[in-house]
N, CA, C and O atoms as a MOPAC input file, in Angstrom:
PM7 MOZYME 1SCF
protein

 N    -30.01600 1    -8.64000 1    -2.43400 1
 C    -29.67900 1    -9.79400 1    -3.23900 1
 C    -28.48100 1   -10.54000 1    -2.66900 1
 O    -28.25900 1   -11.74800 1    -2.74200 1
 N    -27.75700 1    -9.59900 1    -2.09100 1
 C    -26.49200 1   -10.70700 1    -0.75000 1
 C    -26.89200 1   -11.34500 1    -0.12900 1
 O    -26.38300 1   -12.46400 1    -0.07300 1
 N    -28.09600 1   -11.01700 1     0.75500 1
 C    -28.58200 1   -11.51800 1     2.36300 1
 C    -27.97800 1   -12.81700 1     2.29200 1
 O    -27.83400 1   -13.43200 1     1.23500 1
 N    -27.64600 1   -13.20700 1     3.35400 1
 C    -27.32600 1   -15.01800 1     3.53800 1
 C    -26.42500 1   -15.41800 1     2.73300 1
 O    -26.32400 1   -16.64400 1     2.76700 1
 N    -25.47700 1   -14.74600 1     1.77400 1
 C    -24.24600 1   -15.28100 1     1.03700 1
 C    -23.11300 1   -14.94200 1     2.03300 1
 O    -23.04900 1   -13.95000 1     2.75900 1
 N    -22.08300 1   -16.13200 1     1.90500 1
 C    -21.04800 1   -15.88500 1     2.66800 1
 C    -20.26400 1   -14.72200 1     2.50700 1
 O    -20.04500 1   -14.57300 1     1.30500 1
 N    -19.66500 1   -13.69500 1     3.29200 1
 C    -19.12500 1   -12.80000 1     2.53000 1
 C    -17.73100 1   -12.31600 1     1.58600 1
 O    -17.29400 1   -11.44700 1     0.83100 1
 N    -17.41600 1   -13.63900 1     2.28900 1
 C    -16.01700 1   -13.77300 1     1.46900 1
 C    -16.65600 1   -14.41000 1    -0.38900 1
 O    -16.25600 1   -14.22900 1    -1.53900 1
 N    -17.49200 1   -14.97000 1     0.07800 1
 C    -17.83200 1   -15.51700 1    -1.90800 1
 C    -17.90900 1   -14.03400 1    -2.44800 1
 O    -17.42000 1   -13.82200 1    -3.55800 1
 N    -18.50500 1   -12.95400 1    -1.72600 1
 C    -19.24000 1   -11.98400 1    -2.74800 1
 C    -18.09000 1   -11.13700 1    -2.99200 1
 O    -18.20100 1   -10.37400 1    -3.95100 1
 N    -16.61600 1   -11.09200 1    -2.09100 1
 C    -16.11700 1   -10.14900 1    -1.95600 1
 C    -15.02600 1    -9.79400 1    -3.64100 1
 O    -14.69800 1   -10.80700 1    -4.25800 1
 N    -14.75400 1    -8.97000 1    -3.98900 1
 C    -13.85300 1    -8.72300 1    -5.02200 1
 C    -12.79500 1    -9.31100 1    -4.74900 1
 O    -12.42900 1    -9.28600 1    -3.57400 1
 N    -12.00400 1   -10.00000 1    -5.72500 1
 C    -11.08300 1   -10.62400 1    -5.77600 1
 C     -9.80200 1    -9.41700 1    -5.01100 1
 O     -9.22800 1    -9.59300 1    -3.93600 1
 N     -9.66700 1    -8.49400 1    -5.74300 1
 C     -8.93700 1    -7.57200 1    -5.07200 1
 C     -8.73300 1    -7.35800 1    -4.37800 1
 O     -7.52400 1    -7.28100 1    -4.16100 1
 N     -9.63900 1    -7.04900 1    -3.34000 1
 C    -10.35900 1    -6.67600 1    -2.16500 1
 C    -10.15100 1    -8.04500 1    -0.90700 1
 O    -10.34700 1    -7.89300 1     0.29900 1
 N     -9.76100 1    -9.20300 1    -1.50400 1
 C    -10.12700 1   -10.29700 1    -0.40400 1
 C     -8.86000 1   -10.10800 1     0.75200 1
 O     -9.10000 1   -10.57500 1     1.86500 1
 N     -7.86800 1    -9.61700 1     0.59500 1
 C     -7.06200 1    -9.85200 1     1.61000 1
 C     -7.17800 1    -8.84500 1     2.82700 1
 O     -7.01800 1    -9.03300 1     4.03300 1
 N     -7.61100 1    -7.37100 1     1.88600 1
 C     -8.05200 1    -7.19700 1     3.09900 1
 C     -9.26200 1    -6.41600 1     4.01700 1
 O     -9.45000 1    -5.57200 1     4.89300 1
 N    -10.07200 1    -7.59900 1     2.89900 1
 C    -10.98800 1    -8.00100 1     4.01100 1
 C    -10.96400 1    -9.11100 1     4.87300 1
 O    -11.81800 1    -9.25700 1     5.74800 1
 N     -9.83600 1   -10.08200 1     4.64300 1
 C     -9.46600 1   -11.39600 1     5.66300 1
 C     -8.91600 1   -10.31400 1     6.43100 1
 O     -9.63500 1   -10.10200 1     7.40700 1
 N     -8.08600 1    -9.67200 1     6.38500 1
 C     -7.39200 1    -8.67600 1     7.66600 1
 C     -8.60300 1    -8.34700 1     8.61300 1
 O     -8.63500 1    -8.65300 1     9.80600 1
 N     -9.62000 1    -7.66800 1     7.91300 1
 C    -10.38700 1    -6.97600 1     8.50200 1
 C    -11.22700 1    -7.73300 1     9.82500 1
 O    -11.60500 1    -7.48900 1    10.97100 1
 N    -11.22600 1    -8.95800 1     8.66800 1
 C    -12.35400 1   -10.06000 1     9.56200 1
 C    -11.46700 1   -10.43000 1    10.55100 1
 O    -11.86800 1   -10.31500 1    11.70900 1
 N    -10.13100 1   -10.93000 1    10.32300 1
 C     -8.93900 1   -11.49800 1    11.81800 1
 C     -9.51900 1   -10.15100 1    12.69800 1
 O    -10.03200 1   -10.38800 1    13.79200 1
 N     -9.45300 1    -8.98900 1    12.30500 1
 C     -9.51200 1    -8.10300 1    13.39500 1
 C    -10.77500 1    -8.32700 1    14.43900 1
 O    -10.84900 1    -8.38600 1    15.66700 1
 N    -11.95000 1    -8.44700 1    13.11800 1
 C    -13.25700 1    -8.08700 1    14.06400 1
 C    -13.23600 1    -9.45200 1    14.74300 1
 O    -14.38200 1    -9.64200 1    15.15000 1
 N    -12.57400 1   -10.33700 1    15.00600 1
 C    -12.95900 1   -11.71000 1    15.86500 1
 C    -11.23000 1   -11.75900 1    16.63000 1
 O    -10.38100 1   -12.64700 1    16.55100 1
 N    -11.20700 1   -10.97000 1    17.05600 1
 C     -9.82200 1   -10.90600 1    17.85500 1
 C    -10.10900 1   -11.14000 1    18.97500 1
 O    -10.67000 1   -10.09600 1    19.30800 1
 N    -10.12400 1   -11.78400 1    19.81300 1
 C    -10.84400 1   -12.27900 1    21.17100 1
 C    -10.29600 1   -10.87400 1    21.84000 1
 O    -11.21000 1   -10.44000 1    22.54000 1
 N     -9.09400 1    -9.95600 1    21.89300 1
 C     -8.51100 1    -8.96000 1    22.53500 1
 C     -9.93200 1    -7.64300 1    22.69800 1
 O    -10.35200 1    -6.99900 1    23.65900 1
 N    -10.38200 1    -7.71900 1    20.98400 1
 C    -11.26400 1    -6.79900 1    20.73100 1
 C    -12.41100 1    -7.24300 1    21.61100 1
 O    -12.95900 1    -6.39600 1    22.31700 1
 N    -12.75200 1    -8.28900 1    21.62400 1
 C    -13.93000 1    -9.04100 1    22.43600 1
 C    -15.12700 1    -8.55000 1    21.61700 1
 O    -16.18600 1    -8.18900 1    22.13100 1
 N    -14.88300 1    -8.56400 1    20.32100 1
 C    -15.71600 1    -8.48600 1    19.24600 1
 C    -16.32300 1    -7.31100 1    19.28900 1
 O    -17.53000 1    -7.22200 1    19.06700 1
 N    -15.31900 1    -5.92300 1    19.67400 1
 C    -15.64500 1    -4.15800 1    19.07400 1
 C    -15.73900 1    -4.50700 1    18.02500 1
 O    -15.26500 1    -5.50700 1    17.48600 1
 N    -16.57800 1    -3.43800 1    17.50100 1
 C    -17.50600 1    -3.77600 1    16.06900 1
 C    -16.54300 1    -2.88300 1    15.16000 1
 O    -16.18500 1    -1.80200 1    15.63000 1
 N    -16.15500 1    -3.21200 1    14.05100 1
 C    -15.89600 1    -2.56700 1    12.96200 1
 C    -16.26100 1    -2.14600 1    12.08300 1
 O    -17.42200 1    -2.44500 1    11.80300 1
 N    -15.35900 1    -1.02600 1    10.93800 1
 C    -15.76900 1    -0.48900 1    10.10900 1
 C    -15.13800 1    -0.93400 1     8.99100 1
 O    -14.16000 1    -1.60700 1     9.31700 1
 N    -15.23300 1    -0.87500 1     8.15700 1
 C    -14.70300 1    -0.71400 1     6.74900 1
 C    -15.21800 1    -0.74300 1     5.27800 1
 O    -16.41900 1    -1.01300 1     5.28500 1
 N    -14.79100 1    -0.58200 1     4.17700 1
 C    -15.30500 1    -0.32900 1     3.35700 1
 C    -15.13000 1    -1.54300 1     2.09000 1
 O    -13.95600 1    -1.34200 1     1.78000 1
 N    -15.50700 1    -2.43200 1     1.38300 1
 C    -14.63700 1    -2.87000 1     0.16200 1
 C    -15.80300 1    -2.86100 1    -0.77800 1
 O    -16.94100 1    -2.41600 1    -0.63100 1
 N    -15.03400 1    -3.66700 1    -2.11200 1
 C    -16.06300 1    -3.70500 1    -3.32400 1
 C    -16.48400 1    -5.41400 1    -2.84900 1
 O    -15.99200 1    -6.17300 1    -2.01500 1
 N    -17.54100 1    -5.54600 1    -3.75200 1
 C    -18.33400 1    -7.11800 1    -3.79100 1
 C    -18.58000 1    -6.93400 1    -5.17800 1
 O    -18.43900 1    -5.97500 1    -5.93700 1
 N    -19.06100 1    -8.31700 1    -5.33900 1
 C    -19.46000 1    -8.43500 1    -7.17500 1
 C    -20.72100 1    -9.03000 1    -6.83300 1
 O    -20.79900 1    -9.85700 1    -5.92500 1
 N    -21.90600 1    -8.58700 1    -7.64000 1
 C    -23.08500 1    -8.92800 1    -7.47200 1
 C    -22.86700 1    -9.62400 1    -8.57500 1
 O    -21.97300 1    -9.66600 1    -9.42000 1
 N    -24.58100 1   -10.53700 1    -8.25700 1
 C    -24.79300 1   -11.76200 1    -8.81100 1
 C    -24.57100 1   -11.48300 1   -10.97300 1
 O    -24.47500 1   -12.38500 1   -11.80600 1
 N    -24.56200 1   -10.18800 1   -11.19200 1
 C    -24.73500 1   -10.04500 1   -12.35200 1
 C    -23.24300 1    -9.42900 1   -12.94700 1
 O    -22.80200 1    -9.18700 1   -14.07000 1
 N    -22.72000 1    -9.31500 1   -11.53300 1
 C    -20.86400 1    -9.26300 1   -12.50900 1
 C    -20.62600 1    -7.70800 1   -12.32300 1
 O    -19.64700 1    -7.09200 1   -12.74300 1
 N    -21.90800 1    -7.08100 1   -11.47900 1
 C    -21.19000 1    -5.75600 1   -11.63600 1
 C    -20.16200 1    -5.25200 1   -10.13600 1
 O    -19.79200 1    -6.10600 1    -9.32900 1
 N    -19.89100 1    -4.07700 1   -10.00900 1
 C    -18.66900 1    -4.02900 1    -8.39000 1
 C    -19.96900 1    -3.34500 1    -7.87800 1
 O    -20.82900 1    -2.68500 1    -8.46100 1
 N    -19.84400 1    -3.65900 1    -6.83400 1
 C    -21.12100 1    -2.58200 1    -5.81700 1
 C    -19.73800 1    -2.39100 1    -4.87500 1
 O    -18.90500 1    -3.23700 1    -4.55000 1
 N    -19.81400 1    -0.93000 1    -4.55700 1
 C    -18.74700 1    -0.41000 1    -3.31500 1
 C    -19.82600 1    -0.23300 1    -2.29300 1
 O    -20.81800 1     0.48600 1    -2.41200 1
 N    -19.38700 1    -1.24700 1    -0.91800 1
 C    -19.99100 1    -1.29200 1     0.27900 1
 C    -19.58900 1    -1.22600 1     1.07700 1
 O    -18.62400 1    -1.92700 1     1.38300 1
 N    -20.22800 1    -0.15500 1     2.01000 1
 C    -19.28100 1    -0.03400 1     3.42100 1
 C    -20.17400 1    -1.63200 1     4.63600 1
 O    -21.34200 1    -2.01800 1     4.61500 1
 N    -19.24800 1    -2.02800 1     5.31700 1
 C    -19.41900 1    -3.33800 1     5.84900 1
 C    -19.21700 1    -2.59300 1     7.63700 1
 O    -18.21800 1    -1.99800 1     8.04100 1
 N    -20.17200 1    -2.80500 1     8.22600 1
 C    -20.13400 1    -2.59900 1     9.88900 1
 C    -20.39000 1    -4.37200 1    10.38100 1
 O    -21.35700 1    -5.13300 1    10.36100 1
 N    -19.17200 1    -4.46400 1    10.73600 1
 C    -19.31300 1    -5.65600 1    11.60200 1
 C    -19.33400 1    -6.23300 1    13.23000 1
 O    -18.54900 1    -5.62300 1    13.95700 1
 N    -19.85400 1    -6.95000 1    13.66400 1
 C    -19.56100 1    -7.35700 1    15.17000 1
 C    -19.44700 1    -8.68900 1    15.58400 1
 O    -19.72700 1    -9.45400 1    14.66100 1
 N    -19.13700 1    -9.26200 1    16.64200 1
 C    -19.30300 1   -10.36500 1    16.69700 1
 C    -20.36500 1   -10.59500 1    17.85400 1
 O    -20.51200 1    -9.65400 1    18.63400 1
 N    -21.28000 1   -11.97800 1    18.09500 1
 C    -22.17700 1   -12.36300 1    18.83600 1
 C    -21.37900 1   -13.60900 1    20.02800 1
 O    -20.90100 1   -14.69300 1    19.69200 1
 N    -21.41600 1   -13.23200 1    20.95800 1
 C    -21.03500 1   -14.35700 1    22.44300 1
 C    -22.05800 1   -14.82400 1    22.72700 1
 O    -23.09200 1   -14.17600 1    22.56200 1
 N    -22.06700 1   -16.12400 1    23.25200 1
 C    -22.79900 1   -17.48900 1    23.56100 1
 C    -22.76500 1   -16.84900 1    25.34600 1
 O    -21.97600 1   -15.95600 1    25.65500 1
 N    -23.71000 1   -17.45400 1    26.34000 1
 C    -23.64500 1   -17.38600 1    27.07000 1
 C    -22.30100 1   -16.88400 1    28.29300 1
 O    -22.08600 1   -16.04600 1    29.16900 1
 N    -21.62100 1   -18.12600 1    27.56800 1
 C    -20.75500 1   -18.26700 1    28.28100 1
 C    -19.07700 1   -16.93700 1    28.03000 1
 O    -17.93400 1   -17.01300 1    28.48200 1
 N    -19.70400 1   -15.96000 1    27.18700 1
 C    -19.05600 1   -15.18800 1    26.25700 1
 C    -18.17400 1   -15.73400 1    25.38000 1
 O    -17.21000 1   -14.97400 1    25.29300 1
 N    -18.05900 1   -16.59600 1    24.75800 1
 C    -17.67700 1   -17.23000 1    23.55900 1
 C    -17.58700 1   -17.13300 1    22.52500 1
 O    -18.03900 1   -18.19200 1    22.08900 1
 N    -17.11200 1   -16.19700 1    21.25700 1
 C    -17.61100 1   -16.06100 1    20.11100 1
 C    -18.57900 1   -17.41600 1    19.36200 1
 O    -18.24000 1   -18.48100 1    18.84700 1
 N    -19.82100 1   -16.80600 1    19.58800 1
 C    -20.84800 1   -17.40000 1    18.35800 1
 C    -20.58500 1   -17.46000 1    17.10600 1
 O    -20.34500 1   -18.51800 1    16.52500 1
 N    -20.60700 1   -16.17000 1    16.48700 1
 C    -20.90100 1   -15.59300 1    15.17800 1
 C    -20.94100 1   -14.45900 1    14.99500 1
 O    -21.40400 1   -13.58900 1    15.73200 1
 N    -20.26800 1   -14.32500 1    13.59500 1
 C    -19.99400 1   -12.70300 1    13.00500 1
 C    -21.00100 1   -12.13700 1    12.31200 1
 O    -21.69400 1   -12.70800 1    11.46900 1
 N    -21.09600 1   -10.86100 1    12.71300 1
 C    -22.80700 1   -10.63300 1    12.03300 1
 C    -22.48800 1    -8.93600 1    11.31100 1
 O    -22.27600 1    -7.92500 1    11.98100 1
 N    -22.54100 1    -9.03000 1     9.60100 1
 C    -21.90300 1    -7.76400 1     9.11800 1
 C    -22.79200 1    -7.19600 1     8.59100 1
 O    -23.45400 1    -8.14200 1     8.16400 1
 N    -23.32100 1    -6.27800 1     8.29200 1
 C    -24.03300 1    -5.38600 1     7.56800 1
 C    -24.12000 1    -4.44400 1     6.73100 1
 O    -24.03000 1    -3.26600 1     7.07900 1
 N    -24.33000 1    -4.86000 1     5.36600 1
 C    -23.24300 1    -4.36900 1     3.55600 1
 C    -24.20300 1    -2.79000 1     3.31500 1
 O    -25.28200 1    -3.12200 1     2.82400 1
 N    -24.17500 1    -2.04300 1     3.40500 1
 C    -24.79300 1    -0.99800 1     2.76200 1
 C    -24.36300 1    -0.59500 1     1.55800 1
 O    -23.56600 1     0.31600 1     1.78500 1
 N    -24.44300 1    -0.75700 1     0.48700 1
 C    -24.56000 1    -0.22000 1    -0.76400 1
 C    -24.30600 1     1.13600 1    -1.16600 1
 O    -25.31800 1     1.82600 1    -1.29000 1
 N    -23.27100 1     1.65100 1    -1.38500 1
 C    -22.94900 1     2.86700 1    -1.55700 1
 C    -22.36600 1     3.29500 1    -3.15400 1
 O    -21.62300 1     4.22800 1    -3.45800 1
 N    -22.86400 1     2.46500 1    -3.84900 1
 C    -22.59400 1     2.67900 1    -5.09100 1
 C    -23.32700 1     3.81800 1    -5.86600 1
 O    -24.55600 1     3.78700 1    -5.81400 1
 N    -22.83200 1     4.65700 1    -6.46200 1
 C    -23.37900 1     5.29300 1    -6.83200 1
 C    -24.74500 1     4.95100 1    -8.58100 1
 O    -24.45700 1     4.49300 1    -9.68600 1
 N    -25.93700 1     5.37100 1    -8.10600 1
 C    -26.52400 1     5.01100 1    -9.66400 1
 C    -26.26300 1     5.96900 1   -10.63400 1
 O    -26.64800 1     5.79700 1   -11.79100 1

């Protein structure tokens, strides 16, 4: 129900700074876009917290350029 939402909209208010940390990291031209780990909460569309661990990387253009950040939310909330 995330797919294609930005991830900063979904992210918990709590949670947003640092996941801005997280994200400065994963697009650090130094890193040359090593993929990261981390964990935060999001608020789904119905108001509840889903705790998700987030693996991120970044994508280079030909010319090695950062393209685009490409993260992947797994759902670890417990039912």
């Amino acid at each position: 129900a995330l797919a294609g939402q930005p991830l900063a909209d979904i992210i918990h208010p709590d949670d947003r700074a640092r996941h801005a940390a997280w994200f400065d990291q994963l697009v650090d031209p130094v890193r040359h876009g090593a993929p990261q780990d981390a964990a935060f909460r999001c608020v789904a569309a119905d108001g509840r917290d889903l705790h998700t661990r987030a693996h991120g990387s970044v994508l280079h253009d030909a010319q090695g350029r950062p393209e685009r950040a490409v993260v992947l939310l797994s759902d670890m909330t417990e039912a």
